[in-house]
Amino acid sequence: MDMAAALGEEGRDRRMEVEISGVTLRPSNDLITAANLEYPRKGPVDGCAFQVYGWVVCKAPVARLEFVHEQSVVARCELTLSRPDVDKVYGSSSPVGFWKAIGTVGLAPVFTLEVRVVFEDGRRDVIAEIRGTQQVSPSLTPSIRVQEPAYQGSGRGRLVQRYLNLLEASLTGMLVEDAPCDFWSDGKFDPNNRLLGRDWPSLSFSMIGSVRMRNLRYACETVILDGVKGDFVETGVWRGGACILMRGILEAYGDGARRVFVADSFAGLPPPDPEKFPADAGDQHHTHSQLKVSRADVEDNFRRFGLLDERVVFLEGWFKDTLPAAPIDRLAVLRLDGDMYESTIEALDALYHKVPYGGFVIVDDYQIPACAKAVHDFRERYAITSPILPIDGWGTYWRIDHAPIR
C-alpha cells in the first residue's frame, strides 16, 4: 500500500504514530510448557514496524509461528534461535527462540495481534496477544518553530526513537549487513547471528548484537526517564559501539549532565592469572588479535558519529589500575564486558557500590562460566538477591533494588 497516496496530498508530510498498549501471555496448557515475549514492550515503537522477540517451549513438534490480525495471518516465522538459558530451565534441546519484524501498514487503528503456534499435526494454539494503537500524526508546516527539545519533554518523541533506531543498526552492522571476521561464520552475514551477537563484525562498531544493544538502550532511557542520577560506563569496549550508543542517547535526550566512561586496556584482554583467579585457567581471549583495538581507533569511531567531546571519558589500562581511582561518583548504568573472571570481579569490586537504587547492572558475557562465577561470587559475598534477568541467551542484567552495599 502507498501510504502517501492513501493519505492524500499531505500524506508524505505525515507519519504513523504506533504505540504498544499491552502484551498478554496465555497460560501454559497441554501443548505449551512455557512461553515469553521479551519484545515488544509497552510504549511507542517505530511507525513502520516493530520487533517481536521471544521463545516458546512446546510438548509437540512445531511447524511455525503465525501472527494473526483480525483473523488474517500477516506474518510467519520459525523457531530458529537457540536459547541456552531457556534450555537450562526447561530441558529443551531444539531451538525455541524466534524473532520477527511486523509491519504496521494495514493494522487497524486499535489492533490486537495474536502470536500463534502451529504444530506439525495442524493444531494451533495462541501463546500471546499484542495490543496497540496507531494514528496518523498531523503534518508540520514551515511556519512552526520547534523550540522544544527533540524528545518533547517525555523522552519518547518520534525523532529520538528514529535516530536511536538508526544508530543501533549502524553500530551493529545490521544496516549494511556487515560480514563477520570471526573464525566460525565463514565470512557470511547471518541476521540471526547478528541479532544475538553471535559473530564478530568486520567493520561495524559493536559485537554485542541487536538484542543486547536494545537492552542497553532500554536501561539508559529508563534511568533518564525515571530520574536515576549517575553516569554511564562500560568496562571492556572493543570498538566502542555500546559507549557510542550511550553517548548518542544522552545527545538525543538533551542530557548535558551525565558522562560516558570508556574503560579498556585498548590492548586486548590480559593473559590469565590462574594462581589468583583459578576460574580463568586456560583462557585464550588474550590470543585473539581481533579483540585488540587502540584508543585512537575508538576515539575516531566516536568522531564518525559526531559524539566525541569532553563528556566521553577514557579510562585506559588494566581494570585493577584504572577503576578503583576512576573519577566516578555515581553510576546509573554499569555495563560489564570483560569476559574473564578477573575483569568481571575487578569491575564489580571497584564500581558496583556506586550504582544507586534504580540503576542497572548489565553483564554481557554471563554465559562464559568464569564470568558467571565472578558474578555469583560477588553477589553471594554481599547477599545481593536482585533477580538476574536474561537478555538474549548470552547476556543478563538486573536492576538495583537494595540499599548500597557499602
CSV table of C-alpha atoms in Angstrom, one decimal:
chain,number,residue,atom,x,y,z
A,1,MET,CA,0.0,0.0,0.0
A,2,ASP,CA,1.3,3.5,-0.9
A,3,MET,CA,0.7,5.3,2.4
A,4,ALA,CA,1.2,8.7,0.9
A,5,ALA,CA,-1.5,8.0,-1.7
A,6,ALA,CA,-3.8,6.6,0.9
A,7,LEU,CA,-3.5,9.7,3.0
A,8,GLY,CA,-3.8,12.2,0.1
A,9,GLU,CA,-1.6,15.0,-1.0
A,10,GLU,CA,-0.5,15.7,2.6
A,11,GLY,CA,0.3,12.1,3.3
A,12,ARG,CA,4.0,12.4,2.5
A,13,ASP,CA,4.3,15.0,5.2
A,14,ARG,CA,2.8,12.8,7.9
A,15,ARG,CA,3.9,9.9,10.0
A,16,MET,CA,2.3,6.9,11.6
A,17,GLU,CA,2.5,7.0,15.4
A,18,VAL,CA,2.3,3.5,16.8
A,19,GLU,CA,2.2,2.6,20.5
A,20,ILE,CA,2.1,-0.8,22.1
A,21,SER,CA,-0.5,-0.6,24.9
A,22,GLY,CA,-0.1,-4.1,26.3
A,23,VAL,CA,1.3,-7.6,25.9
A,24,THR,CA,-0.6,-10.6,27.5
A,25,LEU,CA,0.8,-14.1,27.7
A,26,ARG,CA,-1.7,-17.0,27.6
A,27,PRO,CA,-1.4,-19.6,30.4
A,28,SER,CA,0.5,-22.9,29.7
A,29,ASN,CA,-1.6,-25.8,28.7
A,30,ASP,CA,-1.5,-29.4,27.4
A,31,LEU,CA,0.6,-28.3,24.4
A,32,ILE,CA,2.6,-25.4,25.7
A,33,THR,CA,5.1,-25.8,28.6
A,34,ALA,CA,6.1,-22.1,28.8
A,35,ALA,CA,6.4,-19.1,26.6
A,36,ASN,CA,7.6,-15.5,26.9
A,37,LEU,CA,7.8,-12.3,24.7
A,38,GLU,CA,10.7,-10.1,25.5
A,39,TYR,CA,9.8,-7.6,22.8
A,40,PRO,CA,7.8,-5.5,22.1
A,41,ARG,CA,7.4,-3.7,25.3
A,42,LYS,CA,4.7,-1.2,26.3
A,43,GLY,CA,5.3,2.2,24.8
A,44,PRO,CA,5.9,3.9,21.4
A,45,VAL,CA,7.6,2.0,18.6
A,46,ASP,CA,8.9,2.8,15.2
A,47,GLY,CA,6.0,3.7,13.0
A,48,CYS,CA,7.0,1.4,10.1
A,49,ALA,CA,7.4,-1.9,12.1
A,50,PHE,CA,8.0,-3.4,15.5
A,51,GLN,CA,10.0,-6.4,16.6
A,52,VAL,CA,8.5,-9.5,18.2
A,53,TYR,CA,11.2,-11.5,20.0
A,54,GLY,CA,10.6,-14.3,22.4
A,55,TRP,CA,10.6,-18.1,23.0
A,56,VAL,CA,8.2,-21.0,23.4
A,57,VAL,CA,8.7,-24.5,24.8
A,58,CYS,CA,6.2,-27.0,23.4
A,59,LYS,CA,5.2,-30.6,24.2
A,60,ALA,CA,4.7,-31.4,20.5
A,61,PRO,CA,6.7,-30.7,17.3
A,62,VAL,CA,6.3,-27.1,16.0
A,63,ALA,CA,6.0,-26.3,12.3
A,64,ARG,CA,6.0,-22.5,12.6
A,65,LEU,CA,4.6,-19.4,14.3
A,66,GLU,CA,1.8,-17.2,12.8
A,67,PHE,CA,1.0,-13.6,13.7
A,68,VAL,CA,-2.8,-13.1,13.2
A,69,HIS,CA,-4.6,-9.8,12.9
A,70,GLU,CA,-8.4,-9.7,12.5
A,71,GLN,CA,-8.4,-13.5,11.6
A,72,SER,CA,-5.8,-12.9,8.9
A,73,VAL,CA,-2.2,-14.2,9.0
A,74,VAL,CA,0.0,-11.1,8.5
A,75,ALA,CA,3.4,-12.8,9.1
A,76,ARG,CA,5.1,-16.2,9.8
A,77,CYS,CA,8.4,-17.3,11.2
A,78,GLU,CA,10.0,-20.5,12.6
A,79,LEU,CA,11.8,-21.4,15.8
A,80,THR,CA,15.4,-20.9,14.7
A,81,LEU,CA,17.1,-19.1,17.6
A,82,SER,CA,18.9,-21.1,20.3
A,83,ARG,CA,18.2,-20.1,23.9
A,84,PRO,CA,20.6,-21.9,26.3
A,85,ASP,CA,19.1,-20.0,29.3
A,86,VAL,CA,15.6,-21.5,28.5
A,87,ASP,CA,17.0,-24.9,27.7
A,88,LYS,CA,18.7,-25.0,31.1
A,89,VAL,CA,15.4,-24.3,32.9
A,90,TYR,CA,13.0,-26.5,30.8
A,91,GLY,CA,15.4,-29.2,29.4
A,92,SER,CA,14.6,-28.3,25.8
A,93,SER,CA,17.0,-29.3,23.1
A,94,SER,CA,15.8,-27.9,19.8
A,95,PRO,CA,15.7,-24.1,19.0
A,96,VAL,CA,12.9,-22.4,21.0
A,97,GLY,CA,13.5,-18.7,20.2
A,98,PHE,CA,12.0,-16.6,17.4
A,99,TRP,CA,12.3,-13.1,16.0
A,100,LYS,CA,10.1,-11.3,13.5
A,101,ALA,CA,9.6,-7.7,12.4
A,102,ILE,CA,5.9,-6.9,12.0
A,103,GLY,CA,5.0,-4.1,9.5
A,104,THR,CA,2.3,-1.7,10.8
A,105,VAL,CA,0.8,-0.9,7.4
A,106,GLY,CA,-2.7,-2.5,7.3
A,107,LEU,CA,-3.1,-2.9,11.0
A,108,ALA,CA,-6.3,-1.4,12.5
A,109,PRO,CA,-6.2,1.9,14.4
A,110,VAL,CA,-6.8,-0.1,17.6
A,111,PHE,CA,-5.2,-3.5,16.9
A,112,THR,CA,-4.7,-6.9,18.5
A,113,LEU,CA,-2.1,-9.2,17.2
A,114,GLU,CA,-2.2,-12.9,18.2
A,115,VAL,CA,1.0,-14.9,18.3
A,116,ARG,CA,0.0,-18.4,17.4
A,117,VAL,CA,2.0,-21.7,17.4
A,118,VAL,CA,1.2,-24.1,14.5
A,119,PHE,CA,2.1,-27.7,15.3
A,120,GLU,CA,3.2,-30.2,12.7
A,121,ASP,CA,-0.1,-32.1,13.1
A,122,GLY,CA,-2.0,-28.9,12.2
A,123,ARG,CA,-3.2,-27.9,15.7
A,124,ARG,CA,-2.9,-24.3,16.6
A,125,ASP,CA,-2.5,-22.5,20.0
A,126,VAL,CA,-2.3,-18.8,20.9
A,127,ILE,CA,0.6,-18.0,23.2
A,128,ALA,CA,0.3,-14.2,23.4
A,129,GLU,CA,-1.6,-11.1,22.4
A,130,ILE,CA,0.0,-7.8,21.5
A,131,ARG,CA,-2.3,-4.8,21.7
A,132,GLY,CA,-1.6,-1.4,20.3
A,133,THR,CA,-2.9,1.7,18.6
A,134,GLN,CA,-1.7,3.7,15.6
A,135,GLN,CA,-2.8,7.0,14.1
A,136,VAL,CA,-1.5,9.5,11.5
A,137,SER,CA,0.3,12.4,13.1
A,138,PRO,CA,-0.6,15.8,11.9
A,139,SER,CA,1.7,17.4,9.3
A,140,LEU,CA,4.0,20.2,10.3
A,141,THR,CA,4.0,23.5,8.5
A,142,PRO,CA,7.2,25.5,7.8
A,143,SER,CA,5.8,28.4,9.9
A,144,ILE,CA,6.1,26.3,13.1
A,145,ARG,CA,9.3,26.9,15.1
A,146,VAL,CA,10.2,23.8,17.1
A,147,GLN,CA,11.8,25.2,20.3
A,148,GLU,CA,11.2,22.2,22.5
A,149,PRO,CA,13.9,19.5,22.7
A,150,ALA,CA,13.6,16.6,20.2
A,151,TYR,CA,12.4,14.4,23.0
A,152,GLN,CA,9.4,16.7,23.7
A,153,GLY,CA,9.9,16.6,27.4
A,154,SER,CA,8.8,13.0,27.9
A,155,GLY,CA,11.8,11.4,26.2
A,156,ARG,CA,9.7,9.3,23.8
A,157,GLY,CA,9.4,11.6,20.7
A,158,ARG,CA,9.5,10.3,17.2
A,159,LEU,CA,12.8,12.0,16.3
A,160,VAL,CA,14.6,10.5,19.3
A,161,GLN,CA,13.4,7.0,18.6
A,162,ARG,CA,14.1,7.1,14.8
A,163,TYR,CA,17.6,8.4,15.5
A,164,LEU,CA,18.3,5.7,18.1
A,165,ASN,CA,16.9,3.0,15.8
A,166,LEU,CA,19.3,4.1,13.0
A,167,LEU,CA,22.2,4.5,15.4
A,168,GLU,CA,21.6,0.9,16.7
A,169,ALA,CA,21.5,-0.5,13.2
A,170,SER,CA,24.6,1.3,12.2
A,171,LEU,CA,26.6,0.3,15.3
A,172,THR,CA,25.8,-3.4,15.0
A,173,GLY,CA,26.2,-3.6,11.2
A,174,MET,CA,22.6,-4.6,10.6
A,175,LEU,CA,22.1,-1.6,8.4
A,176,VAL,CA,24.7,-2.6,5.8
A,177,GLU,CA,24.8,-6.4,6.6
A,178,ASP,CA,28.4,-6.2,7.5
A,179,ALA,CA,30.1,-9.6,7.1
A,180,PRO,CA,31.8,-11.2,10.1
A,181,CYS,CA,35.5,-11.5,10.7
A,182,ASP,CA,35.5,-14.4,13.3
A,183,PHE,CA,36.8,-17.9,12.6
A,184,TRP,CA,33.4,-19.7,12.8
A,185,SER,CA,31.0,-17.8,10.5
A,186,ASP,CA,32.7,-18.5,7.1
A,187,GLY,CA,32.6,-14.7,6.4
A,188,LYS,CA,28.8,-14.8,5.7
A,189,PHE,CA,26.4,-12.3,7.2
A,190,ASP,CA,23.6,-14.0,9.1
A,191,PRO,CA,20.9,-11.7,10.5
A,192,ASN,CA,20.0,-14.1,13.3
A,193,ASN,CA,23.7,-14.4,14.4
A,194,ARG,CA,24.0,-10.6,14.4
A,195,LEU,CA,20.7,-10.1,16.2
A,196,LEU,CA,22.0,-12.2,19.1
A,197,GLY,CA,25.7,-11.1,18.9
A,198,ARG,CA,27.0,-14.5,17.9
A,199,ASP,CA,29.6,-13.2,15.4
A,200,TRP,CA,32.3,-10.5,15.2
A,201,PRO,CA,31.5,-7.8,12.6
A,202,SER,CA,34.3,-6.9,10.1
A,203,LEU,CA,33.8,-3.1,10.0
A,204,SER,CA,31.0,-2.2,12.4
A,205,PHE,CA,31.4,-0.9,15.9
A,206,SER,CA,30.0,-3.5,18.2
A,207,MET,CA,29.8,-7.3,18.5
A,208,ILE,CA,27.0,-7.4,21.2
A,209,GLY,CA,24.2,-7.8,18.6
A,210,SER,CA,20.9,-6.0,18.3
A,211,VAL,CA,19.1,-7.5,21.3
A,212,ARG,CA,21.8,-6.7,23.8
A,213,MET,CA,22.2,-3.2,22.2
A,214,ARG,CA,18.4,-2.7,22.7
A,215,ASN,CA,18.7,-3.8,26.3
A,216,LEU,CA,21.4,-1.2,26.8
A,217,ARG,CA,19.2,1.4,25.2
A,218,TYR,CA,16.3,0.4,27.5
A,219,ALA,CA,18.5,0.7,30.6
A,220,CYS,CA,19.8,4.1,29.6
A,221,GLU,CA,16.4,5.5,28.6
A,222,THR,CA,14.8,4.2,31.7
A,223,VAL,CA,17.2,5.8,34.1
A,224,ILE,CA,16.8,9.1,32.3
A,225,LEU,CA,13.0,9.0,32.3
A,226,ASP,CA,13.0,7.8,36.0
A,227,GLY,CA,15.4,10.4,37.1
A,228,VAL,CA,18.0,8.0,38.4
A,229,LYS,CA,21.2,10.0,38.8
A,230,GLY,CA,24.6,8.9,37.6
A,231,ASP,CA,26.9,8.4,34.7
A,232,PHE,CA,27.2,5.5,32.3
A,233,VAL,CA,30.2,3.2,32.0
A,234,GLU,CA,31.3,0.1,30.0
A,235,THR,CA,34.2,-2.0,31.1
A,236,GLY,CA,35.6,-3.6,28.0
A,237,VAL,CA,34.5,-1.7,24.9
A,238,TRP,CA,36.1,-3.3,21.8
A,239,ARG,CA,35.5,-0.7,19.1
A,240,GLY,CA,33.3,1.5,21.3
A,241,GLY,CA,29.9,0.7,19.9
A,242,ALA,CA,28.0,0.4,23.1
A,243,CYS,CA,29.6,3.5,24.5
A,244,ILE,CA,28.8,5.4,21.3
A,245,LEU,CA,25.1,4.4,21.8
A,246,MET,CA,25.2,5.6,25.4
A,247,ARG,CA,26.6,9.0,24.3
A,248,GLY,CA,24.0,9.1,21.4
A,249,ILE,CA,21.2,8.6,23.9
A,250,LEU,CA,22.4,11.5,26.0
A,251,GLU,CA,22.6,13.6,22.9
A,252,ALA,CA,19.1,12.6,21.8
A,253,TYR,CA,17.6,13.3,25.2
A,254,GLY,CA,19.3,16.6,25.6
A,255,ASP,CA,21.0,15.4,28.8
A,256,GLY,CA,24.0,17.6,29.3
A,257,ALA,CA,25.0,16.4,32.8
A,258,ARG,CA,25.9,12.8,32.5
A,259,ARG,CA,29.2,11.4,31.3
A,260,VAL,CA,30.1,8.2,29.5
A,261,PHE,CA,33.2,6.4,30.8
A,262,VAL,CA,35.0,4.2,28.3
A,263,ALA,CA,37.2,1.7,30.3
A,264,ASP,CA,39.5,-0.6,28.4
A,265,SER,CA,43.2,-1.6,28.1
A,266,PHE,CA,43.0,-0.9,24.4
A,267,ALA,CA,45.5,-3.7,24.0
A,268,GLY,CA,43.2,-6.7,24.3
A,269,LEU,CA,42.5,-8.9,27.3
A,270,PRO,CA,45.1,-9.8,29.9
A,271,PRO,CA,46.7,-13.3,30.0
A,272,PRO,CA,45.1,-15.4,32.7
A,273,ASP,CA,46.4,-15.4,36.2
A,274,PRO,CA,45.3,-18.8,37.4
A,275,GLU,CA,47.0,-18.5,40.8
A,276,LYS,CA,45.0,-15.5,41.7
A,277,PHE,CA,41.9,-16.3,39.6
A,278,PRO,CA,41.6,-20.1,39.1
A,279,ALA,CA,38.4,-19.8,37.1
A,280,ASP,CA,40.5,-18.1,34.3
A,281,ALA,CA,42.9,-21.0,33.9
A,282,GLY,CA,43.4,-21.8,30.2
A,283,ASP,CA,41.6,-18.6,29.0
A,284,GLN,CA,42.5,-17.8,25.4
A,285,HIS,CA,41.0,-14.4,24.9
A,286,HIS,CA,44.4,-12.7,25.0
A,287,THR,CA,45.5,-14.6,21.9
A,288,HIS,CA,42.8,-13.1,19.6
A,289,SER,CA,44.2,-10.2,17.7
A,290,GLN,CA,40.7,-9.1,16.6
A,291,LEU,CA,40.0,-8.1,20.2
A,292,LYS,CA,42.8,-5.5,20.3
A,293,VAL,CA,41.5,-2.1,19.3
A,294,SER,CA,43.6,1.1,20.1
A,295,ARG,CA,42.2,4.1,21.9
A,296,ALA,CA,42.9,6.2,18.9
A,297,ASP,CA,40.7,4.0,16.8
A,298,VAL,CA,37.9,4.1,19.4
A,299,GLU,CA,38.1,7.9,19.5
A,300,ASP,CA,37.9,8.0,15.7
A,301,ASN,CA,34.7,5.9,15.9
A,302,PHE,CA,33.1,8.4,18.2
A,303,ARG,CA,34.1,11.2,15.8
A,304,ARG,CA,32.4,9.4,12.9
A,305,PHE,CA,29.1,9.9,14.7
A,306,GLY,CA,29.9,13.4,15.9
A,307,LEU,CA,29.8,12.2,19.5
A,308,LEU,CA,33.3,12.8,20.9
A,309,ASP,CA,33.5,15.6,23.4
A,310,GLU,CA,34.7,16.2,27.0
A,311,ARG,CA,31.9,14.1,28.4
A,312,VAL,CA,33.4,11.0,26.9
A,313,VAL,CA,36.0,10.0,29.5
A,314,PHE,CA,38.6,7.3,28.6
A,315,LEU,CA,40.0,5.1,31.3
A,316,GLU,CA,42.9,3.4,29.7
A,317,GLY,CA,44.7,0.5,31.3
A,318,TRP,CA,44.1,-2.7,33.2
A,319,PHE,CA,40.9,-2.5,35.3
A,320,LYS,CA,42.9,-3.2,38.6
A,321,ASP,CA,44.9,0.0,37.9
A,322,THR,CA,42.2,2.4,36.5
A,323,LEU,CA,38.8,1.6,38.0
A,324,PRO,CA,39.5,1.9,41.8
A,325,ALA,CA,40.6,5.5,41.3
A,326,ALA,CA,38.3,6.5,38.5
A,327,PRO,CA,36.7,9.9,38.9
A,328,ILE,CA,33.2,8.5,39.2
A,329,ASP,CA,30.8,9.5,42.0
A,330,ARG,CA,27.7,7.7,40.8
A,331,LEU,CA,26.7,5.3,38.0
A,332,ALA,CA,23.2,4.9,36.7
A,333,VAL,CA,24.3,2.2,34.2
A,334,LEU,CA,27.2,-0.2,34.8
A,335,ARG,CA,27.8,-2.5,31.8
A,336,LEU,CA,30.4,-5.2,32.2
A,337,ASP,CA,32.0,-6.8,29.1
A,338,GLY,CA,35.3,-8.2,30.4
A,339,ASP,CA,34.7,-11.9,29.5
A,340,MET,CA,37.0,-13.2,32.2
A,341,TYR,CA,36.6,-13.8,36.0
A,342,GLU,CA,39.4,-11.3,36.7
A,343,SER,CA,38.0,-8.5,34.5
A,344,THR,CA,34.5,-9.0,35.9
A,345,ILE,CA,35.2,-9.2,39.6
A,346,GLU,CA,37.6,-6.2,39.4
A,347,ALA,CA,34.9,-4.1,37.8
A,348,LEU,CA,32.3,-5.2,40.3
A,349,ASP,CA,34.6,-4.6,43.3
A,350,ALA,CA,35.5,-1.1,42.1
A,351,LEU,CA,32.2,0.2,40.7
A,352,TYR,CA,29.1,-1.7,42.0
A,353,HIS,CA,28.7,0.3,45.1
A,354,LYS,CA,28.4,3.5,43.0
A,355,VAL,CA,25.2,2.3,41.4
A,356,PRO,CA,22.2,3.7,43.3
A,357,TYR,CA,18.7,2.3,43.8
A,358,GLY,CA,17.0,2.0,40.3
A,359,GLY,CA,20.3,1.8,38.4
A,360,PHE,CA,21.2,-1.1,36.1
A,361,VAL,CA,24.0,-3.7,36.1
A,362,ILE,CA,24.4,-5.4,32.7
A,363,VAL,CA,26.7,-8.5,32.3
A,364,ASP,CA,27.5,-9.1,28.6
A,365,ASP,CA,29.2,-12.4,28.9
A,366,TYR,CA,27.2,-14.2,31.6
A,367,GLN,CA,27.2,-17.5,29.6
A,368,ILE,CA,31.0,-17.7,29.9
A,369,PRO,CA,31.4,-19.8,33.1
A,370,ALA,CA,34.3,-17.7,34.5
A,371,CYS,CA,32.3,-14.5,34.1
A,372,ALA,CA,29.2,-16.1,35.7
A,373,LYS,CA,31.2,-17.4,38.6
A,374,ALA,CA,32.6,-13.9,39.3
A,375,VAL,CA,29.0,-12.5,39.3
A,376,HIS,CA,27.7,-15.2,41.6
A,377,ASP,CA,30.8,-14.9,44.0
A,378,PHE,CA,30.3,-11.2,44.2
A,379,ARG,CA,26.5,-11.4,44.8
A,380,GLU,CA,26.9,-14.1,47.4
A,381,ARG,CA,29.5,-12.0,49.2
A,382,TYR,CA,27.1,-9.1,49.6
A,383,ALA,CA,23.9,-11.1,49.8
A,384,ILE,CA,22.5,-9.5,46.6
A,385,THR,CA,19.2,-11.0,45.6
A,386,SER,CA,18.1,-8.7,42.8
A,387,PRO,CA,16.7,-11.1,40.1
A,388,ILE,CA,19.1,-11.8,37.3
A,389,LEU,CA,17.1,-11.4,34.0
A,390,PRO,CA,18.1,-12.9,30.7
A,391,ILE,CA,18.6,-10.8,27.6
A,392,ASP,CA,19.3,-13.0,24.6
A,393,GLY,CA,20.6,-16.3,25.9
A,394,TRP,CA,24.1,-14.8,26.4
A,395,GLY,CA,23.9,-11.6,28.4
A,396,THR,CA,22.0,-10.8,31.6
A,397,TYR,CA,21.1,-7.8,33.7
A,398,TRP,CA,19.5,-6.7,37.0
A,399,ARG,CA,18.2,-3.5,38.4
A,400,ILE,CA,19.4,-2.4,41.8
A,401,ASP,CA,16.6,-2.9,44.4
A,402,HIS,CA,18.6,-2.8,47.6
A,403,ALA,CA,20.5,-0.3,49.8
A,404,PRO,CA,24.1,0.5,49.0
A,405,ILE,CA,26.4,-2.5,49.8
A,406,ARG,CA,29.0,-0.2,51.5
